Each structure stands twice: as C-alpha cells, then as structure tokens.
C-alpha cells in the first residue's frame, strides 16, 4: 500500500509544475501576441492605448536584454586581463622569474593614460611613477598575447651575459617584462580615433633602472658571475 501511495504521490508535484509552466507559457504567448497587435493598432490609430500590464512586461523584457548585454560586456575586460597576465607570466616563467599579479589600480592608471591618447595614439609615456610598455598598431585585431609577444621577442637583441642591448634594436620592453623586482601589472587597450589601437601595460615596482640587471643579480641562467655591474641600455625608445 505504501508503495502504491508513492507511485501516486510522486508524479503529482511534477504534474502540477508542468501544468503551471504551460499556463504561464500560454499567458506570455498571449501577451506577446496582444503586444504585437496593440503596437500595430497604435501605429494606425494614435488614440489607442496599450494595457498597463503589457507595457510593464515590455519594459521588463527590455531591462533583461540590457542586463544580458551589460554582463556580456563586463566579461570582455576580464578575459583581456587574463590574457595579458598569462602572456607576461609565460615569458617570465621561461627565464625562471616569479609570476606577476594583476593590480586593479595599475589597470585604472593605464586606462586613464590610454584615454588621453585616444585622439592621436602617439607612442608617448605618461612619465608616471611606474614602469611602462606601450604599443600601437594600425589594425585592431591584435590579441593581448600577440602584443606581449612583440615585446618579448626583443630578447633576441638582449645579451644576458653582458646585460646590454644591441645598439640597432630595442630590448627595454623585454627587460621590463622579466624585471625581477616588478611584482604587479595592469594593462589597458583603447581604439584610436584615427584607426588602430593603443595599448599600455604598467608595472610596479618599475624596472629598467640604468646599470641594474633585470634578473636581480649578475648571475645569469648559465651561472656566470660578474663582479662589476655592466652598463645596460634600458631606454626602450
């Protein structure tokens, strides 16, 4: 008897829920159909009035659509942040440096300066208290990982043993990325008014101090120990 009762009672909540769902679905469908007809009637006859409930439902749908778009837009910077941070730490891991942390204040500072450059997107530094890497491209299809790679590829012009850069090339972007004392980073990207993109990454504590080695000591990855600090070319521009 108890088993039979369970068989009878168990589907009842499901049946009730299904019935309520179907009723709500029918009601919403009817409201949408009435809304379409009311809208058409309003176009043909300005004096026609739509029901208050229908008007409220329409605004609710609009708010839901806006909320969905708003949330989708908020996720894009998070993805960009992860890509910038991952690309930096990948370069640092290759030379045995500890990973950087993302800093919201640095990102806000980077955003502030990037907004100053929207009009011309000139490769100008903010001359602030942080280390900076900046980038410009005529096309806006560059991913954060590709941008960091452009900076990191300067390692081919950097002499680790001598702590110097090829006089014909730049390597300050690379040395800032791998600078051991730098522990935090924040980046921003904006679309230029005249086309292209402008990107800036800000580092704290800053790197690229003249006469200092980016790896924190004069013992390179091979084990060479220098007694006298070599002169490094650190100005990336």
PDB file of C-alpha atoms in Angstrom:
ATOM      1  CA  UNK A   1       0.000   0.000   0.000  1.00  0.00           C
ATOM      2  CA  UNK A   2       2.805   2.378   0.831  1.00  0.00           C
ATOM      3  CA  UNK A   3       4.471   1.644  -2.463  1.00  0.00           C
ATOM      4  CA  UNK A   4       1.283   2.471  -4.311  1.00  0.00           C
ATOM      5  CA  UNK A   5       0.945   5.743  -2.465  1.00  0.00           C
ATOM      6  CA  UNK A   6       4.441   6.749  -3.555  1.00  0.00           C
ATOM      7  CA  UNK A   7       3.577   5.907  -7.121  1.00  0.00           C
ATOM      8  CA  UNK A   8       0.509   8.087  -6.937  1.00  0.00           C
ATOM      9  CA  UNK A   9       2.067  10.984  -4.986  1.00  0.00           C
ATOM     10  CA  UNK A  10       5.435  11.173  -6.659  1.00  0.00           C
ATOM     11  CA  UNK A  11       4.250  12.410 -10.096  1.00  0.00           C
ATOM     12  CA  UNK A  12       1.785  14.897  -8.562  1.00  0.00           C
ATOM     13  CA  UNK A  13       4.279  17.759  -7.981  1.00  0.00           C
ATOM     14  CA  UNK A  14       5.676  17.196 -11.446  1.00  0.00           C
ATOM     15  CA  UNK A  15       2.177  17.285 -12.931  1.00  0.00           C
ATOM     16  CA  UNK A  16       1.333  20.481 -11.061  1.00  0.00           C
ATOM     17  CA  UNK A  17       4.597  22.146 -12.033  1.00  0.00           C
ATOM     18  CA  UNK A  18       4.161  21.152 -15.677  1.00  0.00           C
ATOM     19  CA  UNK A  19       0.617  22.491 -15.695  1.00  0.00           C
ATOM     20  CA  UNK A  20       1.675  25.811 -14.171  1.00  0.00           C
ATOM     21  CA  UNK A  21       4.525  26.109 -16.661  1.00  0.00           C
ATOM     22  CA  UNK A  22       2.199  25.511 -19.598  1.00  0.00           C
ATOM     23  CA  UNK A  23      -0.272  28.063 -18.255  1.00  0.00           C
ATOM     24  CA  UNK A  24       2.467  30.660 -17.849  1.00  0.00           C
ATOM     25  CA  UNK A  25       3.761  29.898 -21.326  1.00  0.00           C
ATOM     26  CA  UNK A  26       0.301  30.405 -22.784  1.00  0.00           C
ATOM     27  CA  UNK A  27      -0.076  33.681 -20.868  1.00  0.00           C
ATOM     28  CA  UNK A  28       3.258  35.022 -22.098  1.00  0.00           C
ATOM     29  CA  UNK A  29       2.458  33.984 -25.663  1.00  0.00           C
ATOM     30  CA  UNK A  30      -0.878  35.733 -25.447  1.00  0.00           C
ATOM     31  CA  UNK A  31       0.763  38.883 -24.077  1.00  0.00           C
ATOM     32  CA  UNK A  32       3.271  38.925 -26.909  1.00  0.00           C
ATOM     33  CA  UNK A  33       0.526  38.465 -29.499  1.00  0.00           C
ATOM     34  CA  UNK A  34      -1.532  41.217 -27.864  1.00  0.00           C
ATOM     35  CA  UNK A  35       1.537  43.402 -27.781  1.00  0.00           C
ATOM     36  CA  UNK A  36       2.100  42.976 -31.498  1.00  0.00           C
ATOM     37  CA  UNK A  37      -1.496  43.720 -32.287  1.00  0.00           C
ATOM     38  CA  UNK A  38      -1.536  46.689 -29.892  1.00  0.00           C
ATOM     39  CA  UNK A  39       1.603  48.063 -31.460  1.00  0.00           C
ATOM     40  CA  UNK A  40       0.136  47.740 -34.945  1.00  0.00           C
ATOM     41  CA  UNK A  41      -3.080  49.330 -33.812  1.00  0.00           C
ATOM     42  CA  UNK A  42      -1.191  52.174 -32.182  1.00  0.00           C
ATOM     43  CA  UNK A  43       0.615  52.911 -35.405  1.00  0.00           C
ATOM     44  CA  UNK A  44      -2.607  53.120 -37.327  1.00  0.00           C
ATOM     45  CA  UNK A  45      -4.554  54.865 -34.578  1.00  0.00           C
ATOM     46  CA  UNK A  46      -2.635  57.195 -32.205  1.00  0.00           C
ATOM     47  CA  UNK A  47      -5.566  57.303 -29.792  1.00  0.00           C
ATOM     48  CA  UNK A  48      -5.316  53.589 -28.982  1.00  0.00           C
ATOM     49  CA  UNK A  49      -3.895  52.719 -25.552  1.00  0.00           C
ATOM     50  CA  UNK A  50      -1.984  49.562 -24.664  1.00  0.00           C
ATOM     51  CA  UNK A  51      -2.712  47.758 -21.371  1.00  0.00           C
ATOM     52  CA  UNK A  52      -0.530  48.777 -18.450  1.00  0.00           C
ATOM     53  CA  UNK A  53       0.467  45.181 -17.742  1.00  0.00           C
ATOM     54  CA  UNK A  54       1.666  44.693 -21.300  1.00  0.00           C
ATOM     55  CA  UNK A  55       3.674  47.902 -21.140  1.00  0.00           C
ATOM     56  CA  UNK A  56       5.314  46.764 -17.909  1.00  0.00           C
ATOM     57  CA  UNK A  57       6.190  43.401 -19.429  1.00  0.00           C
ATOM     58  CA  UNK A  58       7.783  45.071 -22.435  1.00  0.00           C
ATOM     59  CA  UNK A  59       9.990  47.240 -20.240  1.00  0.00           C
ATOM     60  CA  UNK A  60      10.930  44.193 -18.194  1.00  0.00           C
ATOM     61  CA  UNK A  61      11.998  42.359 -21.318  1.00  0.00           C
ATOM     62  CA  UNK A  62      13.984  45.410 -22.328  1.00  0.00           C
ATOM     63  CA  UNK A  63      15.686  45.551 -18.961  1.00  0.00           C
ATOM     64  CA  UNK A  64      16.515  41.875 -19.142  1.00  0.00           C
ATOM     65  CA  UNK A  65      18.034  42.348 -22.576  1.00  0.00           C
ATOM     66  CA  UNK A  66      20.047  45.310 -21.329  1.00  0.00           C
ATOM     67  CA  UNK A  67      21.231  43.348 -18.311  1.00  0.00           C
ATOM     68  CA  UNK A  68      22.369  40.495 -20.528  1.00  0.00           C
ATOM     69  CA  UNK A  69      24.319  42.819 -22.797  1.00  0.00           C
ATOM     70  CA  UNK A  70      25.778  44.609 -19.812  1.00  0.00           C
ATOM     71  CA  UNK A  71      27.024  41.382 -18.258  1.00  0.00           C
ATOM     72  CA  UNK A  72      28.457  40.247 -21.585  1.00  0.00           C
ATOM     73  CA  UNK A  73      30.417  43.472 -21.912  1.00  0.00           C
ATOM     74  CA  UNK A  74      31.751  43.168 -18.386  1.00  0.00           C
ATOM     75  CA  UNK A  75      33.230  39.765 -19.132  1.00  0.00           C
ATOM     76  CA  UNK A  76      35.369  41.043 -22.014  1.00  0.00           C
ATOM     77  CA  UNK A  77      37.826  43.043 -19.852  1.00  0.00           C
ATOM     78  CA  UNK A  78      38.207  40.036 -17.542  1.00  0.00           C
ATOM     79  CA  UNK A  79      39.179  37.877 -20.476  1.00  0.00           C
ATOM     80  CA  UNK A  80      41.619  40.516 -21.719  1.00  0.00           C
ATOM     81  CA  UNK A  81      43.096  40.793 -18.236  1.00  0.00           C
ATOM     82  CA  UNK A  82      43.673  37.049 -18.032  1.00  0.00           C
ATOM     83  CA  UNK A  83      45.313  37.012 -21.455  1.00  0.00           C
ATOM     84  CA  UNK A  84      47.651  39.886 -20.618  1.00  0.00           C
ATOM     85  CA  UNK A  85      48.630  38.333 -17.302  1.00  0.00           C
ATOM     86  CA  UNK A  86      49.112  34.846 -18.730  1.00  0.00           C
ATOM     87  CA  UNK A  87      51.271  36.137 -21.583  1.00  0.00           C
ATOM     88  CA  UNK A  88      53.501  38.085 -19.180  1.00  0.00           C
ATOM     89  CA  UNK A  89      53.929  35.196 -16.781  1.00  0.00           C
ATOM     90  CA  UNK A  90      54.669  32.793 -19.603  1.00  0.00           C
ATOM     91  CA  UNK A  91      57.643  34.943 -20.621  1.00  0.00           C
ATOM     92  CA  UNK A  92      58.809  35.250 -17.017  1.00  0.00           C
ATOM     93  CA  UNK A  93      58.498  31.520 -16.404  1.00  0.00           C
ATOM     94  CA  UNK A  94      60.832  30.803 -19.304  1.00  0.00           C
ATOM     95  CA  UNK A  95      63.653  32.652 -17.513  1.00  0.00           C
ATOM     96  CA  UNK A  96      62.791  31.468 -14.017  1.00  0.00           C
ATOM     97  CA  UNK A  97      61.180  34.673 -12.755  1.00  0.00           C
ATOM     98  CA  UNK A  98      58.225  34.632 -10.322  1.00  0.00           C
ATOM     99  CA  UNK A  99      54.805  35.455 -11.810  1.00  0.00           C
ATOM    100  CA  UNK A 100      53.273  38.896 -11.799  1.00  0.00           C
ATOM    101  CA  UNK A 101      49.948  39.715 -10.134  1.00  0.00           C
ATOM    102  CA  UNK A 102      47.199  41.769 -11.716  1.00  0.00           C
ATOM    103  CA  UNK A 103      46.634  45.095  -9.972  1.00  0.00           C
ATOM    104  CA  UNK A 104      43.375  46.965 -10.468  1.00  0.00           C
ATOM    105  CA  UNK A 105      44.909  50.325  -9.553  1.00  0.00           C
ATOM    106  CA  UNK A 106      47.612  49.908 -12.160  1.00  0.00           C
ATOM    107  CA  UNK A 107      44.979  48.910 -14.704  1.00  0.00           C
ATOM    108  CA  UNK A 108      42.977  52.037 -13.838  1.00  0.00           C
ATOM    109  CA  UNK A 109      46.086  54.173 -14.266  1.00  0.00           C
ATOM    110  CA  UNK A 110      46.775  52.500 -17.611  1.00  0.00           C
ATOM    111  CA  UNK A 111      43.182  53.140 -18.661  1.00  0.00           C
ATOM    112  CA  UNK A 112      43.452  56.792 -17.663  1.00  0.00           C
ATOM    113  CA  UNK A 113      46.574  57.327 -19.766  1.00  0.00           C
ATOM    114  CA  UNK A 114      45.232  55.312 -22.702  1.00  0.00           C
ATOM    115  CA  UNK A 115      42.163  57.550 -22.755  1.00  0.00           C
ATOM    116  CA  UNK A 116      44.479  60.568 -23.065  1.00  0.00           C
ATOM    117  CA  UNK A 117      45.928  59.063 -26.226  1.00  0.00           C
ATOM    118  CA  UNK A 118      42.680  58.138 -27.977  1.00  0.00           C
ATOM    119  CA  UNK A 119      42.840  61.217 -30.194  1.00  0.00           C
ATOM    120  CA  UNK A 120      46.347  60.679 -31.581  1.00  0.00           C
ATOM    121  CA  UNK A 121      47.598  57.338 -30.189  1.00  0.00           C
ATOM    122  CA  UNK A 122      51.175  58.607 -30.192  1.00  0.00           C
ATOM    123  CA  UNK A 123      53.725  56.377 -28.505  1.00  0.00           C
ATOM    124  CA  UNK A 124      54.181  58.644 -25.523  1.00  0.00           C
ATOM    125  CA  UNK A 125      54.860  57.607 -21.926  1.00  0.00           C
ATOM    126  CA  UNK A 126      52.919  59.092 -19.046  1.00  0.00           C
ATOM    127  CA  UNK A 127      56.157  59.791 -17.140  1.00  0.00           C
ATOM    128  CA  UNK A 128      54.440  58.467 -14.040  1.00  0.00           C
ATOM    129  CA  UNK A 129      55.917  56.530 -11.107  1.00  0.00           C
ATOM    130  CA  UNK A 130      55.561  53.130 -12.792  1.00  0.00           C
ATOM    131  CA  UNK A 131      57.319  51.126 -15.454  1.00  0.00           C
ATOM    132  CA  UNK A 132      55.514  51.190 -18.808  1.00  0.00           C
ATOM    133  CA  UNK A 133      55.374  49.288 -22.073  1.00  0.00           C
ATOM    134  CA  UNK A 134      53.309  50.856 -24.857  1.00  0.00           C
ATOM    135  CA  UNK A 135      52.177  49.574 -28.235  1.00  0.00           C
ATOM    136  CA  UNK A 136      50.371  50.880 -31.306  1.00  0.00           C
ATOM    137  CA  UNK A 137      49.064  49.059 -34.372  1.00  0.00           C
ATOM    138  CA  UNK A 138      47.106  50.229 -37.398  1.00  0.00           C
ATOM    139  CA  UNK A 139      44.703  47.271 -37.137  1.00  0.00           C
ATOM    140  CA  UNK A 140      42.596  46.476 -34.087  1.00  0.00           C
ATOM    141  CA  UNK A 141      42.673  42.678 -34.392  1.00  0.00           C
ATOM    142  CA  UNK A 142      45.656  42.239 -32.075  1.00  0.00           C
ATOM    143  CA  UNK A 143      45.173  39.914 -29.105  1.00  0.00           C
ATOM    144  CA  UNK A 144      46.899  40.603 -25.756  1.00  0.00           C
ATOM    145  CA  UNK A 145      49.132  37.568 -26.195  1.00  0.00           C
ATOM    146  CA  UNK A 146      50.326  38.802 -29.582  1.00  0.00           C
ATOM    147  CA  UNK A 147      51.113  42.236 -28.181  1.00  0.00           C
ATOM    148  CA  UNK A 148      53.141  40.852 -25.289  1.00  0.00           C
ATOM    149  CA  UNK A 149      54.936  38.575 -27.734  1.00  0.00           C
ATOM    150  CA  UNK A 150      56.095  41.581 -29.759  1.00  0.00           C
ATOM    151  CA  UNK A 151      57.682  42.997 -26.616  1.00  0.00           C
ATOM    152  CA  UNK A 152      59.091  39.652 -25.530  1.00  0.00           C
ATOM    153  CA  UNK A 153      60.680  38.974 -28.930  1.00  0.00           C
ATOM    154  CA  UNK A 154      63.173  41.713 -28.144  1.00  0.00           C
ATOM    155  CA  UNK A 155      65.028  39.103 -26.074  1.00  0.00           C
ATOM    156  CA  UNK A 156      66.924  38.158 -29.236  1.00  0.00           C
ATOM    157  CA  UNK A 157      68.649  41.547 -29.067  1.00  0.00           C
ATOM    158  CA  UNK A 158      69.489  41.314 -25.365  1.00  0.00           C
ATOM    159  CA  UNK A 159      72.860  39.967 -24.233  1.00  0.00           C
ATOM    160  CA  UNK A 160      72.266  38.318 -20.879  1.00  0.00           C
ATOM    161  CA  UNK A 161      75.938  37.889 -20.030  1.00  0.00           C
ATOM    162  CA  UNK A 162      76.867  41.489 -20.800  1.00  0.00           C
ATOM    163  CA  UNK A 163      73.494  42.902 -19.726  1.00  0.00           C
ATOM    164  CA  UNK A 164      73.421  45.037 -22.866  1.00  0.00           C
ATOM    165  CA  UNK A 165      71.110  45.595 -25.799  1.00  0.00           C
ATOM    166  CA  UNK A 166      72.015  45.630 -29.484  1.00  0.00           C
ATOM    167  CA  UNK A 167      72.586  49.239 -30.438  1.00  0.00           C
ATOM    168  CA  UNK A 168      70.458  48.810 -33.567  1.00  0.00           C
ATOM    169  CA  UNK A 169      67.419  47.468 -31.729  1.00  0.00           C
ATOM    170  CA  UNK A 170      65.308  47.905 -28.621  1.00  0.00           C
ATOM    171  CA  UNK A 171      65.066  45.471 -25.726  1.00  0.00           C
ATOM    172  CA  UNK A 172      63.660  47.620 -22.918  1.00  0.00           C
ATOM    173  CA  UNK A 173      60.172  46.173 -23.345  1.00  0.00           C
ATOM    174  CA  UNK A 174      61.528  42.686 -22.770  1.00  0.00           C
ATOM    175  CA  UNK A 175      63.659  43.615 -19.765  1.00  0.00           C
ATOM    176  CA  UNK A 176      60.656  45.309 -18.133  1.00  0.00           C
ATOM    177  CA  UNK A 177      58.554  42.181 -18.568  1.00  0.00           C
ATOM    178  CA  UNK A 178      61.174  39.967 -16.904  1.00  0.00           C
ATOM    179  CA  UNK A 179      62.326  42.528 -14.327  1.00  0.00           C
ATOM    180  CA  UNK A 180      62.526  40.553 -11.099  1.00  0.00           C
ATOM    181  CA  UNK A 181      61.609  43.387  -8.739  1.00  0.00           C
ATOM    182  CA  UNK A 182      58.375  44.081 -10.645  1.00  0.00           C
ATOM    183  CA  UNK A 183      55.574  42.139  -8.981  1.00  0.00           C
ATOM    184  CA  UNK A 184      52.350  43.667 -10.326  1.00  0.00           C
ATOM    185  CA  UNK A 185      50.969  44.683 -13.696  1.00  0.00           C
ATOM    186  CA  UNK A 186      47.884  46.371 -15.120  1.00  0.00           C
ATOM    187  CA  UNK A 187      47.068  46.959 -18.792  1.00  0.00           C
ATOM    188  CA  UNK A 188      44.565  48.883 -20.890  1.00  0.00           C
ATOM    189  CA  UNK A 189      43.644  48.970 -24.553  1.00  0.00           C
ATOM    190  CA  UNK A 190      41.689  51.610 -26.479  1.00  0.00           C
ATOM    191  CA  UNK A 191      40.615  52.111 -30.071  1.00  0.00           C
ATOM    192  CA  UNK A 192      42.233  55.136 -31.671  1.00  0.00           C
ATOM    193  CA  UNK A 193      40.075  57.862 -33.174  1.00  0.00           C
ATOM    194  CA  UNK A 194      42.200  57.800 -36.322  1.00  0.00           C
ATOM    195  CA  UNK A 195      42.132  53.993 -36.527  1.00  0.00           C
ATOM    196  CA  UNK A 196      44.145  51.241 -34.898  1.00  0.00           C
ATOM    197  CA  UNK A 197      44.702  50.511 -31.230  1.00  0.00           C
ATOM    198  CA  UNK A 198      46.811  51.852 -28.391  1.00  0.00           C
ATOM    199  CA  UNK A 199      47.929  49.541 -25.566  1.00  0.00           C
ATOM    200  CA  UNK A 200      49.792  50.299 -22.361  1.00  0.00           C
ATOM    201  CA  UNK A 201      50.914  47.959 -19.575  1.00  0.00           C
ATOM    202  CA  UNK A 202      52.027  49.462 -16.261  1.00  0.00           C
ATOM    203  CA  UNK A 203      54.396  47.727 -13.829  1.00  0.00           C
ATOM    204  CA  UNK A 204      55.111  48.204 -10.148  1.00  0.00           C
ATOM    205  CA  UNK A 205      57.743  48.400  -8.798  1.00  0.00           C
ATOM    206  CA  UNK A 206      59.135  49.796 -12.041  1.00  0.00           C
ATOM    207  CA  UNK A 207      62.060  48.214 -13.847  1.00  0.00           C
ATOM    208  CA  UNK A 208      64.719  49.249 -16.357  1.00  0.00           C
ATOM    209  CA  UNK A 209      66.988  51.090 -13.960  1.00  0.00           C
ATOM    210  CA  UNK A 210      70.237  52.072 -15.575  1.00  0.00           C
ATOM    211  CA  UNK A 211      73.156  49.876 -14.577  1.00  0.00           C
ATOM    212  CA  UNK A 212      70.952  47.201 -12.998  1.00  0.00           C
ATOM    213  CA  UNK A 213      70.325  43.681 -14.161  1.00  0.00           C
ATOM    214  CA  UNK A 214      66.695  42.681 -14.807  1.00  0.00           C
ATOM    215  CA  UNK A 215      67.241  39.318 -13.125  1.00  0.00           C
ATOM    216  CA  UNK A 216      68.154  40.858  -9.797  1.00  0.00           C
ATOM    217  CA  UNK A 217      71.770  39.710  -9.756  1.00  0.00           C
ATOM    218  CA  UNK A 218      74.680  39.417 -12.142  1.00  0.00           C
ATOM    219  CA  UNK A 219      74.479  35.651 -12.213  1.00  0.00           C
ATOM    220  CA  UNK A 220      72.780  34.661 -15.432  1.00  0.00           C
ATOM    221  CA  UNK A 221      70.982  31.425 -16.217  1.00  0.00           C
ATOM    222  CA  UNK A 222      74.266  29.760 -17.237  1.00  0.00           C
ATOM    223  CA  UNK A 223      75.975  30.528 -13.958  1.00  0.00           C
ATOM    224  CA  UNK A 224      78.295  33.341 -14.997  1.00  0.00           C
ATOM    225  CA  UNK A 225      79.006  35.670 -12.067  1.00  0.00           C
ATOM    226  CA  UNK A 226      80.114  39.225 -12.831  1.00  0.00           C
ATOM    227  CA  UNK A 227      81.974  41.237 -10.205  1.00  0.00           C
ATOM    228  CA  UNK A 228      81.382  44.624 -11.812  1.00  0.00           C
ATOM    229  CA  UNK A 229      77.897  45.682 -12.894  1.00  0.00           C
ATOM    230  CA  UNK A 230      77.763  46.143 -16.673  1.00  0.00           C
ATOM    231  CA  UNK A 231      76.186  49.196 -18.256  1.00  0.00           C
ATOM    232  CA  UNK A 232      72.788  48.311 -19.673  1.00  0.00           C
ATOM    233  CA  UNK A 233      70.899  50.122 -22.396  1.00  0.00           C
ATOM    234  CA  UNK A 234      67.447  50.268 -20.882  1.00  0.00           C
ATOM    235  CA  UNK A 235      65.617  53.088 -22.662  1.00  0.00           C
ATOM    236  CA  UNK A 236      63.101  51.341 -24.965  1.00  0.00           C
ATOM    237  CA  UNK A 237      62.569  54.442 -27.100  1.00  0.00           C
TER     238      UNK A 237
END
